[in-house]
CSV table of C-alpha atoms in Angstrom, one decimal:
chain,number,residue,atom,x,y,z
A,1,MET,CA,-72.8,132.7,-28.4
A,2,ARG,CA,-74.3,129.2,-27.8
A,3,LEU,CA,-74.4,127.9,-24.2
A,4,TYR,CA,-75.7,124.2,-23.5
A,5,VAL,CA,-76.5,123.4,-20.0
A,6,LEU,CA,-76.9,119.6,-19.3
A,7,GLY,CA,-79.8,119.3,-16.6
A,8,GLY,CA,-82.8,121.3,-16.3
A,9,GLY,CA,-83.3,122.0,-12.7
A,10,GLN,CA,-83.6,124.9,-10.6
A,11,LEU,CA,-79.8,126.0,-11.0
A,12,ALA,CA,-80.2,125.8,-14.7
A,13,LEU,CA,-83.3,128.2,-14.3
A,14,MET,CA,-81.4,130.7,-12.5
A,15,MET,CA,-78.5,130.6,-14.7
A,16,CYS,CA,-81.0,131.3,-17.6
A,17,TRP,CA,-82.8,134.2,-15.7
A,18,GLU,CA,-78.9,135.6,-14.9
A,19,SER,CA,-78.0,135.3,-18.4
A,20,GLN,CA,-80.4,137.6,-19.9
A,21,ARG,CA,-78.2,140.7,-20.1
A,22,ILE,CA,-75.5,138.5,-21.9
A,23,PRO,CA,-76.1,137.8,-25.5
A,24,VAL,CA,-76.5,134.4,-25.4
A,25,HIS,CA,-78.7,131.6,-27.1
A,26,PHE,CA,-79.2,129.5,-24.0
A,27,SER,CA,-80.3,126.0,-24.5
A,28,VAL,CA,-81.0,123.0,-21.7
A,29,TYR,CA,-81.4,119.3,-21.9
A,30,ASP,CA,-83.4,117.4,-19.6
A,31,PRO,CA,-85.2,114.2,-20.2
A,32,ASP,CA,-88.2,115.4,-18.0
A,33,PRO,CA,-90.3,117.9,-20.2
A,34,SER,CA,-91.5,119.6,-17.2
A,35,ALA,CA,-87.9,120.6,-16.0
A,36,PRO,CA,-88.0,123.9,-14.4
A,37,ALA,CA,-85.6,125.4,-16.9
A,38,TYR,CA,-87.8,124.9,-19.8
A,39,ARG,CA,-89.8,127.9,-18.7
A,40,CYS,CA,-86.8,130.3,-19.7
A,41,ALA,CA,-84.4,128.0,-22.0
A,42,LYS,CA,-84.8,126.3,-25.5
A,43,ARG,CA,-85.1,122.7,-25.7
A,44,PRO,CA,-82.9,121.3,-28.4
A,45,SER,CA,-84.3,118.9,-30.9
A,46,ASP,CA,-81.6,116.7,-30.8
A,47,PRO,CA,-79.4,116.5,-27.7
A,48,LEU,CA,-76.1,115.2,-29.1
A,49,GLU,CA,-76.4,117.6,-32.3
A,50,GLU,CA,-76.6,120.5,-29.4
A,51,VAL,CA,-73.4,119.8,-28.4
A,52,ASP,CA,-71.9,120.2,-31.8
A,53,LYS,CA,-73.7,123.4,-32.1
A,54,ALA,CA,-72.7,125.0,-28.9
A,55,ASP,CA,-69.9,127.3,-28.1
A,56,ALA,CA,-69.9,126.1,-24.7
A,57,VAL,CA,-71.5,123.0,-22.5
A,58,THR,CA,-71.6,123.1,-19.0
A,59,PHE,CA,-73.7,121.0,-16.3
A,60,GLU,CA,-76.2,122.2,-13.3
A,61,PHE,CA,-76.0,118.8,-11.3
A,62,GLU,CA,-73.7,116.0,-11.5
A,63,ASN,CA,-76.2,113.4,-12.5
A,64,VAL,CA,-76.4,114.2,-15.9
A,65,ASP,CA,-76.2,112.1,-19.2
A,66,ILE,CA,-72.1,111.5,-19.0
A,67,SER,CA,-72.1,110.7,-22.9
A,68,LEU,CA,-73.2,114.1,-23.9
A,69,ALA,CA,-70.4,115.5,-21.3
A,70,GLU,CA,-67.9,113.2,-22.9
A,71,ARG,CA,-68.6,114.5,-26.3
A,72,ALA,CA,-68.3,118.3,-25.3
A,73,GLU,CA,-65.0,117.2,-23.4
A,74,LYS,CA,-63.7,115.7,-26.6
A,75,LEU,CA,-64.5,118.7,-28.9
A,76,GLY,CA,-63.2,121.0,-26.3
A,77,LYS,CA,-66.5,122.8,-24.8
A,78,LEU,CA,-67.1,121.2,-21.7
A,79,ARG,CA,-66.6,123.6,-18.6
A,80,PRO,CA,-65.7,122.8,-15.7
A,81,PRO,CA,-63.3,119.9,-17.3
A,82,LEU,CA,-64.7,116.6,-17.0
A,83,ALA,CA,-62.5,115.5,-14.8
A,84,TYR,CA,-64.4,117.5,-11.9
A,85,LEU,CA,-67.3,115.8,-12.9
A,86,LYS,CA,-66.1,112.4,-12.8
A,87,VAL,CA,-64.6,112.7,-9.2
A,88,LYS,CA,-67.8,114.3,-8.3
A,89,LYS,CA,-69.7,111.1,-9.0
A,90,SER,CA,-67.9,108.9,-6.6
A,91,ARG,CA,-67.4,110.4,-2.8
A,92,ILE,CA,-64.4,107.9,-2.5
A,93,GLU,CA,-62.4,109.6,-5.7
A,94,GLU,CA,-63.4,113.1,-4.3
A,95,ARG,CA,-61.8,111.9,-1.0
A,96,ALA,CA,-58.9,110.5,-3.0
A,97,LEU,CA,-58.2,113.7,-4.9
A,98,MET,CA,-58.2,116.0,-1.8
A,99,ASP,CA,-55.4,113.9,-0.3
A,100,SER,CA,-53.6,113.6,-3.6
A,101,ILE,CA,-53.3,117.6,-3.5
A,102,GLY,CA,-53.1,118.2,0.2
A,103,VAL,CA,-56.8,119.3,1.1
A,104,PRO,CA,-57.4,118.2,4.5
A,105,THR,CA,-60.8,116.3,4.7
A,106,VAL,CA,-62.5,113.9,7.5
A,107,PRO,CA,-60.3,110.8,8.0
A,108,TRP,CA,-61.7,108.2,5.9
A,109,ARG,CA,-61.3,104.7,4.5
A,110,ARG,CA,-62.3,102.7,1.8
A,111,ALA,CA,-64.7,99.4,2.4
A,112,ALA,CA,-65.2,96.7,-0.1
A,113,ASN,CA,-68.4,95.8,1.5
A,114,TRP,CA,-70.8,96.3,4.2
A,115,GLU,CA,-69.3,93.8,6.6
A,116,GLU,CA,-66.0,95.5,6.1
A,117,ALA,CA,-67.6,98.9,6.6
A,118,ILE,CA,-68.9,97.5,10.1
A,119,LYS,CA,-65.4,96.5,11.3
A,120,ILE,CA,-64.0,100.0,10.1
A,121,ALA,CA,-66.8,101.8,11.9
A,122,GLU,CA,-66.4,99.8,15.0
A,123,SER,CA,-62.5,100.6,15.2
A,124,MET,CA,-63.5,104.3,14.6
A,125,GLY,CA,-66.2,103.8,17.5
A,126,ARG,CA,-68.6,106.2,16.0
A,127,ALA,CA,-68.6,106.8,12.3
A,128,TYR,CA,-70.7,108.0,9.1
A,129,VAL,CA,-70.8,105.2,6.2
A,130,LYS,CA,-71.6,106.5,3.0
A,131,VAL,CA,-72.8,105.1,-0.4
A,132,PRO,CA,-70.2,106.6,-2.7
A,133,THR,CA,-72.5,107.3,-5.8
A,134,GLY,CA,-75.8,109.3,-6.2
A,135,GLY,CA,-75.8,110.8,-3.0
A,136,TYR,CA,-77.1,114.4,-2.2
A,137,ASP,CA,-79.1,116.5,0.3
A,138,GLY,CA,-78.1,113.8,3.0
A,139,LYS,CA,-79.0,110.7,1.1
A,140,GLY,CA,-76.8,107.5,1.3
A,141,GLN,CA,-75.3,108.5,4.5
A,142,TYR,CA,-76.0,106.4,7.8
A,143,ILE,CA,-74.5,106.7,11.3
A,144,TYR,CA,-72.8,104.1,13.1
A,145,PRO,CA,-73.6,102.6,15.5
A,146,HIS,CA,-77.1,104.2,15.8
A,147,GLU,CA,-78.2,103.4,12.0
A,148,ALA,CA,-76.1,99.9,12.0
A,149,ALA,CA,-79.2,97.8,10.9
A,150,LEU,CA,-79.6,100.1,7.7
A,151,ILE,CA,-75.7,99.6,6.9
A,152,ARG,CA,-76.1,96.0,6.8
A,153,GLY,CA,-76.9,94.7,3.3
A,154,LEU,CA,-75.7,97.7,1.5
A,155,ALA,CA,-74.2,96.8,-2.2
A,156,GLY,CA,-70.7,97.5,-3.3
A,157,GLU,CA,-67.9,99.7,-2.2
A,158,LEU,CA,-68.6,102.2,0.6
A,159,LEU,CA,-67.0,104.9,2.4
A,160,VAL,CA,-66.5,105.0,6.1
A,161,GLU,CA,-65.6,108.4,7.7
A,162,GLU,CA,-64.7,109.3,11.0
A,163,TYR,CA,-67.3,111.0,13.3
A,164,VAL,CA,-66.2,114.7,13.7
A,165,ASP,CA,-67.7,116.7,16.1
A,166,ILE,CA,-68.6,120.1,14.3
A,167,ARG,CA,-68.9,123.4,15.8
A,168,ARG,CA,-70.1,124.9,12.4
A,169,GLU,CA,-70.2,124.6,8.8
A,170,PHE,CA,-69.4,127.1,6.1
A,171,SER,CA,-68.9,127.3,2.4
A,172,ILE,CA,-66.9,129.1,-0.1
A,173,VAL,CA,-68.4,129.9,-3.8
A,174,ALA,CA,-65.5,131.0,-6.0
A,175,ALA,CA,-65.6,131.8,-9.9
A,176,ARG,CA,-62.6,131.1,-11.9
A,177,ALA,CA,-62.2,132.5,-15.4
A,178,GLU,CA,-60.3,130.5,-18.6
A,179,ASN,CA,-57.4,133.1,-17.8
A,180,GLY,CA,-56.9,131.9,-14.3
A,181,ASP,CA,-58.7,135.0,-12.7
A,182,VAL,CA,-60.2,134.0,-9.5
A,183,TYR,CA,-63.2,135.7,-7.5
A,184,PHE,CA,-64.2,134.7,-4.3
A,185,TYR,CA,-67.7,135.6,-2.9
A,186,PRO,CA,-67.9,136.3,0.9
A,187,PRO,CA,-68.1,133.1,2.9
A,188,ALA,CA,-71.6,131.8,4.0
A,189,GLU,CA,-72.4,130.1,7.4
A,190,ASN,CA,-74.9,126.9,6.7
A,191,PHE,CA,-77.3,125.2,8.6
A,192,TYR,CA,-78.5,121.6,7.8
A,193,VAL,CA,-81.3,119.3,9.1
A,194,HIS,CA,-80.4,115.5,8.0
A,195,GLY,CA,-78.2,116.4,5.5
A,196,ILE,CA,-80.1,119.2,3.5
A,197,LEU,CA,-79.4,122.8,3.6
A,198,VAL,CA,-82.2,124.7,5.2
A,199,TRP,CA,-81.0,128.4,5.7
A,200,ASN,CA,-77.6,130.2,5.6
A,201,TYR,CA,-76.3,133.8,5.7
A,202,ALA,CA,-73.4,135.8,4.5
A,203,PRO,CA,-70.9,137.0,5.1
A,204,THR,CA,-69.4,135.0,7.9
A,205,LYS,CA,-65.5,135.0,9.2
A,206,VAL,CA,-63.6,132.1,8.2
A,207,PRO,CA,-59.6,131.0,8.8
A,208,GLU,CA,-57.7,132.2,5.6
A,209,GLU,CA,-56.3,128.9,5.0
A,210,VAL,CA,-59.4,128.0,3.6
A,211,TYR,CA,-58.9,130.2,0.3
A,212,GLU,CA,-55.5,128.1,-0.2
A,213,HIS,CA,-57.5,125.1,-0.1
A,214,VAL,CA,-59.9,126.6,-2.6
A,215,HIS,CA,-57.2,127.7,-4.8
A,216,ARG,CA,-55.5,124.0,-5.0
A,217,ILE,CA,-58.8,122.5,-6.0
A,218,LEU,CA,-59.4,125.1,-8.7
A,219,GLU,CA,-55.6,124.7,-10.1
A,220,TRP,CA,-55.7,120.8,-10.2
A,221,GLY,CA,-57.4,120.6,-13.5
A,222,LYS,CA,-57.5,124.3,-14.3
A,223,TYR,CA,-61.3,124.9,-13.2
A,224,VAL,CA,-63.4,127.3,-15.3
A,225,GLY,CA,-66.8,128.4,-13.8
A,226,VAL,CA,-68.3,128.4,-10.2
A,227,ILE,CA,-67.4,125.9,-7.9
A,228,ALA,CA,-68.8,125.8,-4.1
A,229,VAL,CA,-66.9,124.0,-1.4
A,230,GLU,CA,-68.3,123.2,2.0
A,231,PHE,CA,-66.4,123.1,4.9
A,232,PHE,CA,-66.5,121.7,8.6
A,233,GLU,CA,-64.6,123.5,11.5
A,234,ALA,CA,-64.4,120.9,14.2
A,235,ARG,CA,-64.7,121.8,17.7
A,236,ASP,CA,-61.0,120.8,18.1
A,237,GLY,CA,-60.3,123.7,15.9
A,238,ARG,CA,-59.7,121.6,12.6
A,239,VAL,CA,-61.1,123.0,9.2
A,240,LEU,CA,-61.8,120.1,6.9
A,241,VAL,CA,-63.4,120.1,3.5
A,242,ASN,CA,-66.8,118.2,3.6
A,243,GLU,CA,-67.3,118.0,-0.3
A,244,ILE,CA,-67.2,119.9,-3.5
A,245,ALA,CA,-69.8,121.0,-5.7
A,246,PRO,CA,-68.4,121.6,-9.2
A,247,ARG,CA,-71.3,124.0,-10.4
A,248,VAL,CA,-73.4,126.8,-8.9
A,249,HIS,CA,-74.7,125.9,-5.6
A,250,ASN,CA,-77.4,126.0,-2.9
A,251,THR,CA,-75.3,127.7,-0.5
A,252,GLY,CA,-74.7,130.2,-3.1
A,253,HIS,CA,-78.2,131.3,-3.9
A,254,TRP,CA,-77.9,134.3,-1.7
A,255,THR,CA,-75.8,136.1,-4.3
A,256,LEU,CA,-78.7,136.5,-6.5
A,257,GLU,CA,-79.2,139.9,-4.3
A,258,THR,CA,-75.8,141.1,-5.7
A,259,ASP,CA,-75.2,142.8,-9.2
A,260,ALA,CA,-73.1,139.9,-10.3
A,261,SER,CA,-74.4,136.4,-8.9
A,262,GLN,CA,-73.2,133.1,-8.8
A,263,PHE,CA,-75.1,132.1,-11.9
A,264,GLU,CA,-74.2,135.0,-14.1
A,265,ASN,CA,-70.5,134.8,-13.2
A,266,HIS,CA,-70.8,131.0,-14.1
A,267,VAL,CA,-72.0,131.8,-17.5
A,268,ARG,CA,-69.5,134.4,-18.0
A,269,ALA,CA,-66.8,132.0,-17.2
A,270,VAL,CA,-68.0,129.0,-19.1
A,271,LEU,CA,-68.4,131.5,-22.2
A,272,GLY,CA,-64.8,132.7,-21.9
A,273,LEU,CA,-65.9,136.3,-20.8
A,274,PRO,CA,-64.1,138.2,-18.0
A,275,LEU,CA,-65.5,137.8,-14.5
A,276,ARG,CA,-67.8,140.2,-13.0
A,277,ARG,CA,-67.0,141.6,-9.3
A,278,PRO,CA,-70.2,142.7,-7.4
A,279,ARG,CA,-70.3,146.3,-6.5
A,280,ALA,CA,-73.4,146.1,-4.3
A,281,MET,CA,-73.6,143.4,-1.7
A,282,ALA,CA,-75.7,143.5,1.7
A,283,PRO,CA,-75.5,141.1,4.6
A,284,THR,CA,-78.0,138.3,3.3
A,285,ALA,CA,-79.6,135.3,4.4
A,286,MET,CA,-81.4,132.6,2.4
A,287,VAL,CA,-84.3,130.3,3.4
A,288,ASN,CA,-85.0,127.1,1.3
A,289,ILE,CA,-88.6,126.4,0.9
A,290,LEU,CA,-88.6,122.5,1.2
A,291,GLY,CA,-91.7,120.3,0.3
A,292,VAL,CA,-94.2,123.1,0.6
A,293,GLY,CA,-96.4,123.8,-2.2
A,294,LEU,CA,-97.3,127.8,-3.3
A,295,GLY,CA,-100.4,127.2,-2.1
A,296,ARG,CA,-99.5,126.7,1.5
A,297,LEU,CA,-97.1,129.6,1.6
A,298,PRO,CA,-97.8,132.7,3.4
A,299,LEU,CA,-96.7,134.4,0.2
A,300,ALA,CA,-97.3,138.1,1.5
A,301,GLU,CA,-95.9,137.7,4.9
A,302,LEU,CA,-92.5,136.3,3.4
A,303,GLU,CA,-92.6,138.8,1.0
A,304,ARG,CA,-92.3,141.6,3.4
A,305,LEU,CA,-89.5,139.8,4.6
A,306,GLY,CA,-87.4,139.2,1.5
A,307,ARG,CA,-87.4,138.0,-2.1
A,308,VAL,CA,-89.3,134.7,-3.2
A,309,TYR,CA,-87.6,132.8,-5.6
A,310,TRP,CA,-90.0,129.8,-7.2
A,311,TYR,CA,-88.9,126.9,-8.9
A,312,TYR,CA,-92.3,125.6,-10.5
A,313,LYS,CA,-91.9,122.2,-10.0
A,314,ALA,CA,-94.9,120.1,-10.6
A,315,GLU,CA,-95.2,118.1,-7.3
A,316,ALA,CA,-94.3,119.5,-3.7
A,317,ARG,CA,-92.8,116.1,-1.8
A,318,PRO,CA,-90.9,116.0,1.6
A,319,ARG,CA,-87.4,117.4,1.4
A,320,ARG,CA,-88.0,118.7,-2.3
A,321,LYS,CA,-86.5,122.1,-2.8
A,322,MET,CA,-89.6,123.7,-4.2
A,323,GLY,CA,-88.0,127.7,-3.9
A,324,HIS,CA,-86.1,129.8,-1.8
A,325,LEU,CA,-86.3,133.5,0.0
A,326,ASN,CA,-83.8,135.6,0.3
A,327,ILE,CA,-83.4,138.5,3.1
A,328,THR,CA,-80.9,141.4,2.9
A,329,ALA,CA,-80.6,143.4,5.8
A,330,GLY,CA,-78.0,146.0,7.5
A,331,SER,CA,-76.6,143.5,9.5
A,332,VAL,CA,-75.9,139.9,9.6
A,333,GLU,CA,-77.8,139.7,12.9
A,334,GLU,CA,-80.8,141.2,11.3
A,335,ALA,CA,-80.9,138.8,8.1
A,336,ALA,CA,-80.5,135.9,10.4
A,337,ALA,CA,-83.5,137.0,12.6
A,338,ARG,CA,-85.7,137.9,9.6
A,339,ALA,CA,-84.7,134.2,8.2
A,340,ARG,CA,-85.6,132.6,11.7
A,341,GLU,CA,-89.1,134.5,11.6
A,342,ALA,CA,-89.3,133.1,7.8
A,343,LEU,CA,-88.9,129.5,8.9
A,344,ARG,CA,-91.7,129.6,11.2
A,345,LEU,CA,-94.2,131.3,8.7
A,346,ILE,CA,-92.9,128.6,6.2
A,347,TYR,CA,-93.0,125.4,8.5
A,348,GLY,CA,-95.0,126.6,11.5
A,349,ALA,CA,-94.6,124.5,14.8
A,350,ASP,CA,-94.2,121.2,12.7
A,351,PHE,CA,-90.6,122.5,11.8
A,352,PRO,CA,-88.4,120.5,11.2
A,353,LYS,CA,-90.9,117.6,11.3
A,354,LEU,CA,-92.7,119.1,8.4
A,355,VAL,CA,-89.3,119.0,6.3
A,356,MET,CA,-88.0,116.1,7.2
A,357,ARG,CA,-90.7,113.8,7.3
A,358,SER,CA,-89.1,111.0,5.0
A,359,ARG,CA,-85.8,109.6,6.1
A,360,PRO,CA,-83.3,109.9,3.0
A,361,SER,CA,-82.7,106.5,1.0
A,362,PRO,CA,-79.6,105.1,-0.2
């Protein structure tokens, strides 16, 4: 079997790591010759020809070469389907899809330009204005009225969302096989700073209704592979989908400590193999290593707390995901306490300033 992954970042690297027990020829396309996944995966000599050779094509990120994805879809090889990738390329289209299939989201409106966005935000009183494309890890998001000056002059269509008072954020990572079999990993509770995930833990308790919401998203386009769905739980009791990620996801990195991670199950699903249900699963916390190079990490102390995963990126920059730490424990409370200790070790007294030194740009 030949699997071709579009995008060569850390997600593709971990897919490659976790596919070693599967008889698969694993290749990756990324225009960056130093992309992390090239440490493990083959690099095709002709990116388009590799689509023709592959048994299945998938992607590790939304901002990949769309022409390769379209070619794979035409040949019936792209998993998950192209429709999910196209929806994810626009926050507005993502919101419209959720509305169409009856999945609750933050109340939102479409604005033709920044002037209209300001008017809509004024009518809401307090709002988020978001650039529809290219946004991830908190990029392209502005709070009104606090950041009104940054909203003025933004080009093109914009998404305006009502400000919601959030009690907590959590996510569901699910895998769906080609035959419709679905497996839900235990929910994770997530902690963000300026839109970027800093740490999380699993399992956590969530309302049963969220599983129905995820099922609707999976069935809409007959999804194949792993998907992450991020939720807000508002203080008024509403449970709202914040966004979807039609791929393996940062909030599911903790699953590497199980015997069937999100990365392995994604590879299995897109190749048409049966899903594996994890048989070994302990309470686990994950801490992102953001903007800190290997030379500055207290590695020995972190390894006493858990297991370090390093992504081999050439340069450490503010907010850049350089690696992560997974911590297993006898209870969620113990895992969370050790995660907070890890945050102090990694970032010291400067946390979160060290991590968030630069404001995300549009």
